[in-house]
Amino acid sequence: ELKVEQNPLFLSMQEGKNYTIYCNYSTTSDRLYWYRQDPGKSLESLFVLLSNGAVKQEGRLMASLDTKARLSTLHITAAVHDLSATYFCAVDFMNRDDKIIFGKGTRLHILP
Amino acid sequence: NAGVTQTPKFRILKIGQSMTLQCTQDMNHNYMYWYRQDPGMGLKLIYYSVGAGITDKGEVPNGYNVSRSTTEDFPLRLELAAPSQTSVYFCASSYRDYLNHEQYFGPGTRLTVT
């Protein structure tokens, strides 16, 4: 069964702190996407990770992919209030099962 | 480019009514998708299409129908609406090459069935 699990599902943190969101998946894939969703809004693409060891950075966010561990991480450095949102990972199984499976999302609340 | 557009933005339906959610993309993407997002939850795939004339079921297709007569348009039809179909519906598109299925999402349609 194709499964994608994110943790934590909810995270409240202080500004200036570092934290990591984890995305585990059940079956081999080497393509993974991270999206951001603001309340009441649509999803916005953040990162596209297309190979083992891929690392992408944008501002205070850095995403990485370890296909052998079936794990992606989204690391937040020195969090600021503007990063408060829900973050989704999505694992691409299109070449195997014709599916992209989303995690349940991590609701991030950064306290000023 | 407008990207992915969806209409309507909001709709209230009575139980048993039908409606069509419209989705259009102007990026010449071959893949298009319909998702639903229930409150506090992730996205569940309803239907997807790999090109004009080709559609396939996703995880939660019951109660919905789709068609894809052109590359640009991918309407979602709800027949006999039920309260369980209250949700936010997102349309997305992607250009599939071997490596990348990065999806571009529309603004969503918030549907309430009462």
GROMACS .gro file of C-alpha atoms in nm:
model
  226
    1GLU     CA    1   0.000   0.000   0.000
    2LEU     CA    2   0.124   0.346  -0.089
    3LYS     CA    3   0.150   0.561   0.223
    4VAL     CA    4   0.293   0.903   0.297
    5GLU     CA    5   0.326   1.011   0.659
    6GLN     CA    6   0.420   1.353   0.781
    7ASN     CA    7   0.516   1.444   1.131
    8PRO     CA    8   0.449   1.636   1.328
    9LEU     CA    9   0.097   1.722   1.211
   10PHE     CA   10   0.094   2.036   1.418
   11LEU     CA   11   0.387   2.247   1.533
   12SER     CA   12   0.385   2.564   1.737
   13MET     CA   13   0.722   2.728   1.773
   14GLN     CA   14   0.886   3.053   1.871
   15GLU     CA   15   1.037   3.290   1.621
   16GLY     CA   16   1.411   3.243   1.585
   17LYS     CA   17   1.405   2.867   1.653
   18ASN     CA   18   1.500   2.586   1.416
   19TYR     CA   19   1.285   2.286   1.342
   20THR     CA   20   1.241   1.999   1.099
   21ILE     CA   21   0.931   1.846   0.941
   22TYR     CA   22   0.958   1.483   0.832
   23CYS     CA   23   0.794   1.305   0.540
   24ASN     CA   24   0.820   0.924   0.528
   25TYR     CA   25   0.684   0.709   0.249
   26SER     CA   26   0.622   0.341   0.209
   27THR     CA   27   0.748   0.246  -0.138
   28THR     CA   28   1.040   0.337  -0.359
   29SER     CA   29   1.022   0.675  -0.529
   30ASP     CA   30   1.286   0.927  -0.623
   31ARG     CA   31   1.056   1.222  -0.681
   32LEU     CA   32   0.901   1.428  -0.406
   33TYR     CA   33   0.739   1.770  -0.385
   34TRP     CA   34   0.681   2.017  -0.103
   35TYR     CA   35   0.390   2.260  -0.108
   36ARG     CA   36   0.279   2.544   0.114
   37GLN     CA   37  -0.085   2.632   0.184
   38ASP     CA   38  -0.194   2.949   0.361
   39PRO     CA   39  -0.534   2.942   0.536
   40GLY     CA   40  -0.819   2.959   0.287
   41LYS     CA   41  -0.578   2.957  -0.006
   42SER     CA   42  -0.454   2.714  -0.266
   43LEU     CA   43  -0.130   2.517  -0.268
   44GLU     CA   44   0.192   2.677  -0.383
   45SER     CA   45   0.490   2.475  -0.499
   46LEU     CA   46   0.800   2.515  -0.280
   47PHE     CA   47   1.048   2.247  -0.379
   48VAL     CA   48   1.088   1.974  -0.638
   49LEU     CA   49   1.327   1.695  -0.536
   50LEU     CA   50   1.411   1.459  -0.821
   51SER     CA   51   1.694   1.235  -0.703
   52ASN     CA   52   1.856   1.074  -0.402
   53GLY     CA   53   2.054   1.330  -0.207
   54ALA     CA   54   1.877   1.627  -0.366
   55VAL     CA   55   1.886   1.940  -0.152
   56LYS     CA   56   1.703   2.262  -0.231
   57GLN     CA   57   1.705   2.586  -0.033
   58GLU     CA   58   1.490   2.896  -0.048
   59GLY     CA   59   1.539   3.157   0.223
   60ARG     CA   60   1.490   2.997   0.564
   61LEU     CA   61   1.359   2.669   0.421
   62MET     CA   62   1.570   2.377   0.308
   63ALA     CA   63   1.439   2.046   0.176
   64SER     CA   64   1.627   1.722   0.123
   65LEU     CA   65   1.552   1.375  -0.006
   66ASP     CA   66   1.698   1.039   0.100
   67THR     CA   67   1.542   0.778  -0.126
   68LYS     CA   68   1.713   0.487   0.049
   69ALA     CA   69   1.556   0.583   0.381
   70ARG     CA   70   1.234   0.686   0.201
   71LEU     CA   71   1.251   1.014   0.388
   72SER     CA   72   1.237   1.381   0.305
   73THR     CA   73   1.292   1.664   0.550
   74LEU     CA   74   1.189   2.027   0.544
   75HIS     CA   75   1.415   2.226   0.773
   76ILE     CA   76   1.323   2.570   0.901
   77THR     CA   77   1.605   2.795   1.014
   78ALA     CA   78   1.545   3.089   1.250
   79ALA     CA   79   1.169   3.079   1.197
   80VAL     CA   80   0.975   3.400   1.132
   81HIS     CA   81   0.601   3.459   1.166
   82ASP     CA   82   0.553   3.479   0.787
   83LEU     CA   83   0.637   3.109   0.759
   84SER     CA   84   0.318   3.016   0.945
   85ALA     CA   85   0.123   2.791   0.705
   86THR     CA   86   0.045   2.428   0.636
   87TYR     CA   87   0.319   2.235   0.457
   88PHE     CA   88   0.247   1.926   0.249
   89CYS     CA   89   0.480   1.672   0.102
   90ALA     CA   90   0.367   1.473  -0.201
   91VAL     CA   91   0.539   1.159  -0.324
   92ASP     CA   92   0.540   1.084  -0.692
   93PHE     CA   93   0.457   0.724  -0.775
   94MET     CA   94   0.341   0.807  -1.128
   95ASN     CA   95   0.589   0.584  -1.307
   96ARG     CA   96   0.498   0.290  -1.088
   97ASP     CA   97   0.132   0.320  -0.992
   98ASP     CA   98   0.017   0.634  -1.170
   99LYS     CA   99  -0.038   0.815  -0.841
  100ILE     CA  100   0.085   1.113  -0.645
  101ILE     CA  101   0.010   1.073  -0.275
  102PHE     CA  102  -0.005   1.368  -0.040
  103GLY     CA  103   0.078   1.364   0.328
  104LYS     CA  104  -0.182   1.501   0.570
  105GLY     CA  105   0.014   1.823   0.610
  106THR     CA  106   0.198   1.992   0.895
  107ARG     CA  107   0.027   2.298   1.036
  108LEU     CA  108   0.304   2.531   1.143
  109HIS     CA  109   0.227   2.816   1.380
  110ILE     CA  110   0.512   3.051   1.457
  111LEU     CA  111   0.464   3.271   1.759
  112PRO     CA  112   0.600   3.626   1.737
  113ASN     CA  113  -0.056   3.321  -1.830
  114ALA     CA  114  -0.358   3.283  -1.602
  115GLY     CA  115  -0.235   2.938  -1.492
  116VAL     CA  116  -0.513   2.716  -1.356
  117THR     CA  117  -0.852   2.881  -1.313
  118GLN     CA  118  -1.158   2.736  -1.141
  119THR     CA  119  -1.521   2.845  -1.127
  120PRO     CA  120  -1.721   2.898  -0.919
  121LYS     CA  121  -1.528   3.002  -0.608
  122PHE     CA  122  -1.814   2.915  -0.373
  123ARG     CA  123  -2.134   2.717  -0.411
  124ILE     CA  124  -2.411   2.591  -0.185
  125LEU     CA  125  -2.608   2.294  -0.312
  126LYS     CA  126  -2.913   2.118  -0.176
  127ILE     CA  127  -2.901   1.742  -0.132
  128GLY     CA  128  -2.977   1.570  -0.462
  129GLN     CA  129  -2.883   1.864  -0.685
  130SER     CA  130  -2.616   1.840  -0.950
  131MET     CA  131  -2.346   2.079  -1.064
  132THR     CA  132  -2.029   2.106  -1.269
  133LEU     CA  133  -1.707   2.251  -1.138
  134GLN     CA  134  -1.506   2.410  -1.416
  135CYS     CA  135  -1.128   2.395  -1.451
  136THR     CA  136  -0.915   2.548  -1.726
  137GLN     CA  137  -0.539   2.570  -1.770
  138ASP     CA  138  -0.345   2.771  -2.026
  139MET     CA  139  -0.001   2.613  -1.979
  140ASN     CA  140  -0.048   2.335  -2.235
  141HIS     CA  141  -0.009   2.077  -1.961
  142ASN     CA  142  -0.100   1.723  -2.052
  143TYR     CA  143  -0.191   1.602  -1.702
  144MET     CA  144  -0.484   1.740  -1.506
  145TYR     CA  145  -0.620   1.637  -1.166
  146TRP     CA  146  -0.912   1.690  -0.932
  147TYR     CA  147  -0.860   1.676  -0.556
  148ARG     CA  148  -1.082   1.731  -0.259
  149GLN     CA  149  -0.961   1.865   0.073
  150ASP     CA  150  -1.169   1.812   0.383
  151PRO     CA  151  -1.115   2.044   0.683
  152GLY     CA  152  -0.778   1.988   0.848
  153MET     CA  153  -0.691   1.709   0.609
  154GLY     CA  154  -0.463   1.649   0.315
  155LEU     CA  155  -0.567   1.614  -0.045
  156LYS     CA  156  -0.742   1.312  -0.191
  157LEU     CA  157  -0.734   1.246  -0.564
  158ILE     CA  158  -1.077   1.213  -0.724
  159TYR     CA  159  -0.995   1.176  -1.095
  160TYR     CA  160  -0.708   1.256  -1.322
  161SER     CA  161  -0.640   1.279  -1.694
  162VAL     CA  162  -0.320   1.215  -1.887
  163GLY     CA  163  -0.444   1.392  -2.198
  164ALA     CA  164  -0.751   1.483  -2.399
  165GLY     CA  165  -0.993   1.194  -2.418
  166ILE     CA  166  -0.829   0.994  -2.138
  167THR     CA  167  -0.944   0.994  -1.776
  168ASP     CA  168  -0.891   0.761  -1.482
  169LYS     CA  169  -1.015   0.717  -1.128
  170GLY     CA  170  -0.823   0.830  -0.825
  171GLU     CA  171  -0.869   0.740  -0.462
  172VAL     CA  172  -1.225   0.873  -0.409
  173PRO     CA  173  -1.415   0.877  -0.743
  174ASN     CA  174  -1.762   0.772  -0.623
  175GLY     CA  175  -2.028   1.036  -0.681
  176TYR     CA  176  -1.822   1.224  -0.941
  177ASN     CA  177  -1.767   1.217  -1.315
  178VAL     CA  178  -1.517   1.388  -1.542
  179SER     CA  179  -1.450   1.442  -1.908
  180ARG     CA  180  -1.154   1.583  -2.099
  181SER     CA  181  -1.246   1.687  -2.449
  182THR     CA  182  -0.968   1.945  -2.484
  183THR     CA  183  -0.619   1.989  -2.340
  184GLU     CA  184  -0.728   2.302  -2.157
  185ASP     CA  185  -1.050   2.196  -1.982
  186PHE     CA  186  -1.124   1.933  -1.722
  187PRO     CA  187  -1.473   1.974  -1.569
  188LEU     CA  188  -1.584   1.776  -1.264
  189ARG     CA  189  -1.950   1.676  -1.245
  190LEU     CA  190  -2.132   1.605  -0.919
  191GLU     CA  191  -2.451   1.408  -0.960
  192LEU     CA  192  -2.701   1.382  -0.673
  193ALA     CA  193  -2.500   1.588  -0.425
  194ALA     CA  194  -2.466   1.451  -0.072
  195PRO     CA  195  -2.349   1.620   0.252
  196SER     CA  196  -2.035   1.400   0.242
  197GLN     CA  197  -1.931   1.596  -0.068
  198THR     CA  198  -1.898   1.917   0.131
  199SER     CA  199  -1.534   2.004   0.078
  200VAL     CA  200  -1.290   2.231  -0.100
  201TYR     CA  201  -1.213   2.112  -0.451
  202PHE     CA  202  -0.882   2.185  -0.617
  203CYS     CA  203  -0.795   2.136  -0.979
  204ALA     CA  204  -0.429   2.099  -1.073
  205SER     CA  205  -0.223   2.046  -1.385
  206SER     CA  206   0.128   1.929  -1.463
  207TYR     CA  207   0.348   1.872  -1.763
  208ARG     CA  208   0.470   1.520  -1.742
  209ASP     CA  209   0.816   1.440  -1.850
  210TYR     CA  210   1.005   1.141  -1.719
  211LEU     CA  211   1.135   1.328  -1.421
  212ASN     CA  212   0.885   1.581  -1.304
  213HIS     CA  213   0.519   1.595  -1.210
  214GLU     CA  214   0.526   1.926  -1.025
  215GLN     CA  215   0.164   2.032  -1.003
  216TYR     CA  216   0.016   2.379  -1.039
  217PHE     CA  217  -0.303   2.431  -0.843
  218GLY     CA  218  -0.611   2.641  -0.907
  219PRO     CA  219  -0.762   2.865  -0.635
  220GLY     CA  220  -1.022   2.608  -0.530
  221THR     CA  221  -1.400   2.580  -0.514
  222ARG     CA  222  -1.560   2.571  -0.170
  223LEU     CA  223  -1.872   2.355  -0.189
  224THR     CA  224  -2.132   2.310   0.081
  225VAL     CA  225  -2.412   2.053   0.047
  226THR     CA  226  -2.704   2.098   0.288
   0.00000   0.00000   0.00000
